[in-house]
Amino acid sequence: MSISAPRYVSGPIPLVGRTHRTLAIVRRELARRAGWGTWVVVGLTYALVNLVVVLEVQLSGLFGALSLATFDGPYSSPLWPLLILIVASAVGAGSIAEDVGNRSITLYLSRPIHRSDYLIAKAAAVGTWIAIAAIGPGLVAVTIVASLGSVSASLALQAAAGFLAVGLVTTIFFTGLALGLSSITTKSLYAAVGIFGLTLSLEIGAAVVGGITGNPYVPYASPITDILNVAGSVFSVGGTLSTEPGGSALVLLVGGAASAAVAVWRLERVEVVGE
């Protein structure tokens, strides 16, 4: 019998792949942003869109002819852009800023997690929350009125496609904006103020400068105006558009991409701790 101390040998620890780690960041980020404040604002967005759509569809059915323009009601209210802006600020402000502030980003970016993996994961989580508020309410409202038999199947499908199109453009822009501003500060509060303040400043500034100069290109500087004009075009609301819808959609897509590029630039300058 041997009196030597036993030796315990553990097996090799398997390393998970990039996809697994990226999805882990997505899941964690989704959970981090699921605060009561976020749920309240998202709930208000659903209540607003569903109430407006259902009422307008029912009233149009009683007193007039239903058309695709009936579903543009939520976008004619200043509350919808405000609620989406609040959601974007709540879920996107701290997405990168918090990691930069507590230096956990240096561990995130260690191999085999690459900067692209990290940014894609953050964009997926932030974009999911914004899409829940920007796309979900419209689709639920269409489902409700279609289930009640208030609209035909073809009109319901057109309306659903419209809500999806407007929601996607909105999601892309605000996701990029949130990531870009969140990456350049260590305080989520500063990023939230930046998201909210920059968007409203562009809206007010474009309205003032456009009214003074009469320049037809100035309104393109306002993302809210661009979103509402895209919605007006998608839902066939004529005579109220201050910009060309295709140009507005392009400005939103390019603006979102340019803002995300700021986040890429910022991440390239973060020191990485190797494994």
CSV table of C-alpha atoms in Angstrom, one decimal:
chain,number,residue,atom,x,y,z
A,1,MET,CA,0.0,0.0,0.0
A,2,SER,CA,1.4,3.4,-1.0
A,3,ILE,CA,1.5,6.2,1.6
A,4,SER,CA,2.1,9.0,-0.9
A,5,ALA,CA,-0.6,11.7,-1.2
A,6,PRO,CA,-3.1,11.0,-3.9
A,7,ARG,CA,-2.9,13.1,-7.1
A,8,TYR,CA,-6.1,14.6,-8.5
A,9,VAL,CA,-6.1,15.2,-12.2
A,10,SER,CA,-8.8,17.2,-13.8
A,11,GLY,CA,-9.6,16.9,-17.5
A,12,PRO,CA,-9.0,19.7,-19.9
A,13,ILE,CA,-11.4,22.6,-19.7
A,14,PRO,CA,-13.2,23.0,-23.1
A,15,LEU,CA,-13.1,26.4,-24.6
A,16,VAL,CA,-16.4,27.6,-26.1
A,17,GLY,CA,-16.4,29.2,-29.5
A,18,ARG,CA,-17.0,32.7,-30.6
A,19,THR,CA,-20.6,32.2,-31.4
A,20,HIS,CA,-21.3,30.9,-27.9
A,21,ARG,CA,-19.6,33.8,-26.2
A,22,THR,CA,-21.3,36.3,-28.5
A,23,LEU,CA,-24.7,34.9,-27.6
A,24,ALA,CA,-23.8,35.0,-23.9
A,25,ILE,CA,-23.2,38.7,-24.2
A,26,VAL,CA,-26.5,39.2,-26.0
A,27,ARG,CA,-28.4,37.3,-23.3
A,28,ARG,CA,-26.7,39.2,-20.5
A,29,GLU,CA,-27.3,42.6,-22.2
A,30,LEU,CA,-31.0,41.8,-22.8
A,31,ALA,CA,-31.4,40.9,-19.1
A,32,ARG,CA,-29.4,44.0,-17.9
A,33,ARG,CA,-31.8,46.3,-19.8
A,34,ALA,CA,-35.0,44.6,-18.7
A,35,GLY,CA,-35.6,47.1,-15.9
A,36,TRP,CA,-39.0,48.2,-14.7
A,37,GLY,CA,-38.6,51.6,-16.4
A,38,THR,CA,-37.9,50.0,-19.7
A,39,TRP,CA,-41.0,47.8,-19.4
A,40,VAL,CA,-43.1,50.8,-18.4
A,41,VAL,CA,-42.1,52.8,-21.5
A,42,VAL,CA,-42.5,49.8,-23.8
A,43,GLY,CA,-45.9,49.1,-22.3
A,44,LEU,CA,-46.9,52.7,-23.0
A,45,THR,CA,-45.8,52.4,-26.6
A,46,TYR,CA,-48.0,49.3,-27.0
A,47,ALA,CA,-50.9,51.0,-25.4
A,48,LEU,CA,-50.6,54.1,-27.5
A,49,VAL,CA,-50.3,52.3,-30.9
A,50,ASN,CA,-53.0,49.7,-30.2
A,51,LEU,CA,-55.5,52.3,-28.9
A,52,VAL,CA,-54.9,54.7,-31.8
A,53,VAL,CA,-55.0,52.0,-34.5
A,54,VAL,CA,-58.1,50.2,-33.1
A,55,LEU,CA,-60.1,53.4,-32.6
A,56,GLU,CA,-59.2,54.8,-36.0
A,57,VAL,CA,-60.0,51.5,-37.8
A,58,GLN,CA,-63.3,51.2,-36.0
A,59,LEU,CA,-64.3,54.9,-36.6
A,60,SER,CA,-63.2,54.7,-40.3
A,61,GLY,CA,-65.3,51.6,-40.7
A,62,LEU,CA,-68.4,53.4,-39.3
A,63,PHE,CA,-68.0,56.8,-41.0
A,64,GLY,CA,-65.7,56.4,-43.9
A,65,ALA,CA,-63.8,54.0,-46.1
A,66,LEU,CA,-60.9,52.0,-44.7
A,67,SER,CA,-57.5,52.5,-46.4
A,68,LEU,CA,-53.9,52.0,-45.7
A,69,ALA,CA,-53.6,55.6,-44.5
A,70,THR,CA,-55.9,54.7,-41.5
A,71,PHE,CA,-52.9,52.9,-39.9
A,72,ASP,CA,-50.7,56.0,-40.0
A,73,GLY,CA,-52.4,57.3,-36.9
A,74,PRO,CA,-49.7,56.5,-34.3
A,75,TYR,CA,-47.1,58.4,-36.4
A,76,SER,CA,-49.2,61.5,-36.4
A,77,SER,CA,-48.8,61.8,-32.7
A,78,PRO,CA,-45.7,63.4,-31.1
A,79,LEU,CA,-45.9,60.8,-28.3
A,80,TRP,CA,-44.7,57.9,-30.5
A,81,PRO,CA,-41.3,59.4,-31.4
A,82,LEU,CA,-40.8,60.5,-27.8
A,83,LEU,CA,-41.5,57.0,-26.5
A,84,ILE,CA,-39.2,55.4,-29.0
A,85,LEU,CA,-36.5,57.9,-28.1
A,86,ILE,CA,-36.9,57.1,-24.4
A,87,VAL,CA,-36.6,53.4,-25.1
A,88,ALA,CA,-33.4,53.9,-27.2
A,89,SER,CA,-31.9,56.1,-24.4
A,90,ALA,CA,-32.8,53.6,-21.7
A,91,VAL,CA,-31.5,50.4,-23.4
A,92,GLY,CA,-28.6,51.9,-25.4
A,93,ALA,CA,-27.0,54.5,-23.2
A,94,GLY,CA,-25.1,52.0,-21.0
A,95,SER,CA,-24.5,49.3,-23.5
A,96,ILE,CA,-20.8,50.2,-24.0
A,97,ALA,CA,-20.4,53.1,-21.6
A,98,GLU,CA,-20.8,50.9,-18.5
A,99,ASP,CA,-18.2,48.4,-19.8
A,100,VAL,CA,-15.7,51.2,-20.6
A,101,GLY,CA,-16.3,52.8,-17.2
A,102,ASN,CA,-15.7,49.7,-15.1
A,103,ARG,CA,-12.9,48.4,-17.5
A,104,SER,CA,-14.7,45.1,-18.1
A,105,ILE,CA,-14.5,45.8,-21.8
A,106,THR,CA,-10.9,44.7,-21.7
A,107,LEU,CA,-11.9,41.3,-20.7
A,108,TYR,CA,-14.8,41.1,-23.2
A,109,LEU,CA,-12.4,41.9,-26.0
A,110,SER,CA,-9.8,39.2,-25.0
A,111,ARG,CA,-9.4,36.4,-27.4
A,112,PRO,CA,-11.3,34.6,-28.8
A,113,ILE,CA,-13.9,37.4,-28.6
A,114,HIS,CA,-13.1,39.9,-31.2
A,115,ARG,CA,-14.2,43.5,-31.4
A,116,SER,CA,-16.7,42.6,-34.1
A,117,ASP,CA,-18.2,39.9,-31.9
A,118,TYR,CA,-18.6,42.3,-29.0
A,119,LEU,CA,-20.2,45.1,-31.2
A,120,ILE,CA,-22.5,42.7,-33.0
A,121,ALA,CA,-23.7,41.3,-29.6
A,122,LYS,CA,-24.3,44.8,-28.2
A,123,ALA,CA,-26.1,45.9,-31.4
A,124,ALA,CA,-28.3,42.7,-31.4
A,125,ALA,CA,-29.4,43.3,-27.8
A,126,VAL,CA,-30.0,47.0,-28.1
A,127,GLY,CA,-31.7,46.5,-31.5
A,128,THR,CA,-34.0,43.8,-30.1
A,129,TRP,CA,-35.3,46.1,-27.4
A,130,ILE,CA,-35.8,49.0,-29.8
A,131,ALA,CA,-37.5,46.7,-32.3
A,132,ILE,CA,-39.8,45.4,-29.5
A,133,ALA,CA,-41.1,49.0,-29.1
A,134,ALA,CA,-40.8,50.2,-32.7
A,135,ILE,CA,-42.2,47.1,-34.6
A,136,GLY,CA,-44.1,45.0,-32.1
A,137,PRO,CA,-47.0,47.4,-31.2
A,138,GLY,CA,-48.0,47.9,-34.9
A,139,LEU,CA,-48.0,44.2,-35.6
A,140,VAL,CA,-50.1,43.5,-32.5
A,141,ALA,CA,-52.5,46.2,-33.4
A,142,VAL,CA,-52.9,44.8,-36.9
A,143,THR,CA,-53.5,41.3,-35.5
A,144,ILE,CA,-56.2,42.7,-33.2
A,145,VAL,CA,-58.2,44.5,-35.9
A,146,ALA,CA,-57.8,41.6,-38.3
A,147,SER,CA,-59.0,39.2,-35.6
A,148,LEU,CA,-62.1,41.4,-35.1
A,149,GLY,CA,-62.8,41.3,-38.8
A,150,SER,CA,-62.5,45.0,-39.1
A,151,VAL,CA,-60.1,44.9,-42.0
A,152,SER,CA,-59.6,42.6,-44.9
A,153,ALA,CA,-56.7,40.2,-45.0
A,154,SER,CA,-54.9,42.0,-47.8
A,155,LEU,CA,-55.2,45.4,-46.1
A,156,ALA,CA,-53.9,43.8,-42.8
A,157,LEU,CA,-50.9,42.3,-44.6
A,158,GLN,CA,-50.1,45.7,-46.2
A,159,ALA,CA,-50.4,47.4,-42.8
A,160,ALA,CA,-48.2,44.8,-41.1
A,161,ALA,CA,-45.5,45.3,-43.9
A,162,GLY,CA,-45.7,49.0,-43.4
A,163,PHE,CA,-45.2,48.8,-39.6
A,164,LEU,CA,-42.3,46.4,-40.2
A,165,ALA,CA,-40.6,48.7,-42.7
A,166,VAL,CA,-40.9,51.8,-40.6
A,167,GLY,CA,-39.9,49.9,-37.5
A,168,LEU,CA,-36.8,48.5,-39.1
A,169,VAL,CA,-35.6,51.9,-40.3
A,170,THR,CA,-36.2,53.3,-36.8
A,171,THR,CA,-34.4,50.4,-35.2
A,172,ILE,CA,-31.3,50.7,-37.4
A,173,PHE,CA,-30.9,54.4,-36.8
A,174,PHE,CA,-31.4,54.4,-33.1
A,175,THR,CA,-29.3,51.3,-32.5
A,176,GLY,CA,-26.4,52.9,-34.3
A,177,LEU,CA,-26.9,56.2,-32.6
A,178,ALA,CA,-27.0,54.6,-29.1
A,179,LEU,CA,-23.9,52.5,-29.7
A,180,GLY,CA,-22.0,55.4,-31.1
A,181,LEU,CA,-22.7,57.8,-28.2
A,182,SER,CA,-22.4,55.1,-25.6
A,183,SER,CA,-18.9,54.2,-26.8
A,184,ILE,CA,-17.4,57.7,-26.4
A,185,THR,CA,-18.2,58.1,-22.7
A,186,THR,CA,-17.8,56.2,-19.4
A,187,LYS,CA,-21.1,57.4,-18.0
A,188,SER,CA,-24.4,55.9,-19.2
A,189,LEU,CA,-26.2,59.1,-18.0
A,190,TYR,CA,-24.1,61.2,-20.4
A,191,ALA,CA,-24.8,58.9,-23.3
A,192,ALA,CA,-28.6,59.0,-22.5
A,193,VAL,CA,-28.6,62.8,-22.4
A,194,GLY,CA,-26.6,62.7,-25.7
A,195,ILE,CA,-29.1,60.4,-27.4
A,196,PHE,CA,-32.1,62.3,-26.2
A,197,GLY,CA,-30.6,65.8,-26.5
A,198,LEU,CA,-29.1,65.3,-30.0
A,199,THR,CA,-32.2,63.9,-31.5
A,200,LEU,CA,-34.5,66.7,-30.1
A,201,SER,CA,-31.9,69.4,-31.0
A,202,LEU,CA,-31.8,68.2,-34.6
A,203,GLU,CA,-35.6,68.2,-34.7
A,204,ILE,CA,-36.0,71.7,-33.3
A,205,GLY,CA,-33.0,73.1,-35.1
A,206,ALA,CA,-34.1,71.7,-38.5
A,207,ALA,CA,-37.6,73.2,-38.0
A,208,VAL,CA,-36.2,76.6,-37.1
A,209,VAL,CA,-33.5,76.8,-39.8
A,210,GLY,CA,-35.8,75.3,-42.4
A,211,GLY,CA,-38.5,77.8,-41.7
A,212,ILE,CA,-36.1,80.7,-41.9
A,213,THR,CA,-34.1,79.7,-44.9
A,214,GLY,CA,-36.7,77.7,-46.8
A,215,ASN,CA,-34.0,75.2,-47.8
A,216,PRO,CA,-35.7,71.9,-48.8
A,217,TYR,CA,-32.7,69.9,-47.6
A,218,VAL,CA,-32.6,71.1,-44.0
A,219,PRO,CA,-35.5,68.9,-42.8
A,220,TYR,CA,-33.4,65.8,-43.7
A,221,ALA,CA,-31.2,66.7,-40.7
A,222,SER,CA,-34.0,65.7,-38.3
A,223,PRO,CA,-34.3,61.9,-37.7
A,224,ILE,CA,-37.8,62.2,-36.3
A,225,THR,CA,-39.0,64.1,-39.4
A,226,ASP,CA,-37.3,61.5,-41.6
A,227,ILE,CA,-39.0,58.6,-39.7
A,228,LEU,CA,-42.4,60.3,-39.9
A,229,ASN,CA,-42.0,61.0,-43.6
A,230,VAL,CA,-41.0,57.4,-44.3
A,231,ALA,CA,-44.2,56.4,-42.4
A,232,GLY,CA,-46.3,58.8,-44.3
A,233,SER,CA,-45.0,57.4,-47.6
A,234,VAL,CA,-45.4,53.8,-46.6
A,235,PHE,CA,-49.0,54.3,-45.4
A,236,SER,CA,-49.9,56.4,-48.5
A,237,VAL,CA,-50.5,59.7,-46.6
A,238,GLY,CA,-50.0,62.4,-49.2
A,239,GLY,CA,-49.6,66.1,-49.0
A,240,THR,CA,-47.9,66.2,-45.6
A,241,LEU,CA,-44.3,65.1,-46.4
A,242,SER,CA,-41.6,67.7,-45.9
A,243,THR,CA,-38.8,65.5,-47.4
A,244,GLU,CA,-38.6,62.9,-50.1
A,245,PRO,CA,-39.2,59.5,-48.4
A,246,GLY,CA,-36.5,57.6,-50.2
A,247,GLY,CA,-34.0,60.3,-49.2
A,248,SER,CA,-35.2,60.2,-45.6
A,249,ALA,CA,-34.8,56.5,-45.4
A,250,LEU,CA,-31.3,56.8,-46.9
A,251,VAL,CA,-30.4,59.5,-44.3
A,252,LEU,CA,-31.6,57.3,-41.5
A,253,LEU,CA,-29.7,54.2,-42.7
A,254,VAL,CA,-26.5,56.1,-43.4
A,255,GLY,CA,-26.8,58.0,-40.1
A,256,GLY,CA,-27.2,54.7,-38.1
A,257,ALA,CA,-24.2,53.2,-40.0
A,258,ALA,CA,-22.0,56.3,-39.4
A,259,SER,CA,-22.9,56.3,-35.7
A,260,ALA,CA,-22.0,52.6,-35.4
A,261,ALA,CA,-18.7,53.4,-37.1
A,262,VAL,CA,-17.9,55.7,-34.2
A,263,ALA,CA,-18.3,52.7,-31.9
A,264,VAL,CA,-16.0,50.7,-34.1
A,265,TRP,CA,-13.4,53.5,-34.1
A,266,ARG,CA,-13.6,53.7,-30.3
A,267,LEU,CA,-13.3,50.0,-29.7
A,268,GLU,CA,-10.1,49.9,-31.9
A,269,ARG,CA,-8.5,52.1,-29.2
A,270,VAL,CA,-9.3,49.9,-26.3
A,271,GLU,CA,-6.4,48.0,-24.7
A,272,VAL,CA,-7.0,44.2,-24.8
A,273,VAL,CA,-6.0,41.7,-22.1
A,274,GLY,CA,-4.9,38.5,-23.8
A,275,GLU,CA,-6.0,35.1,-22.6
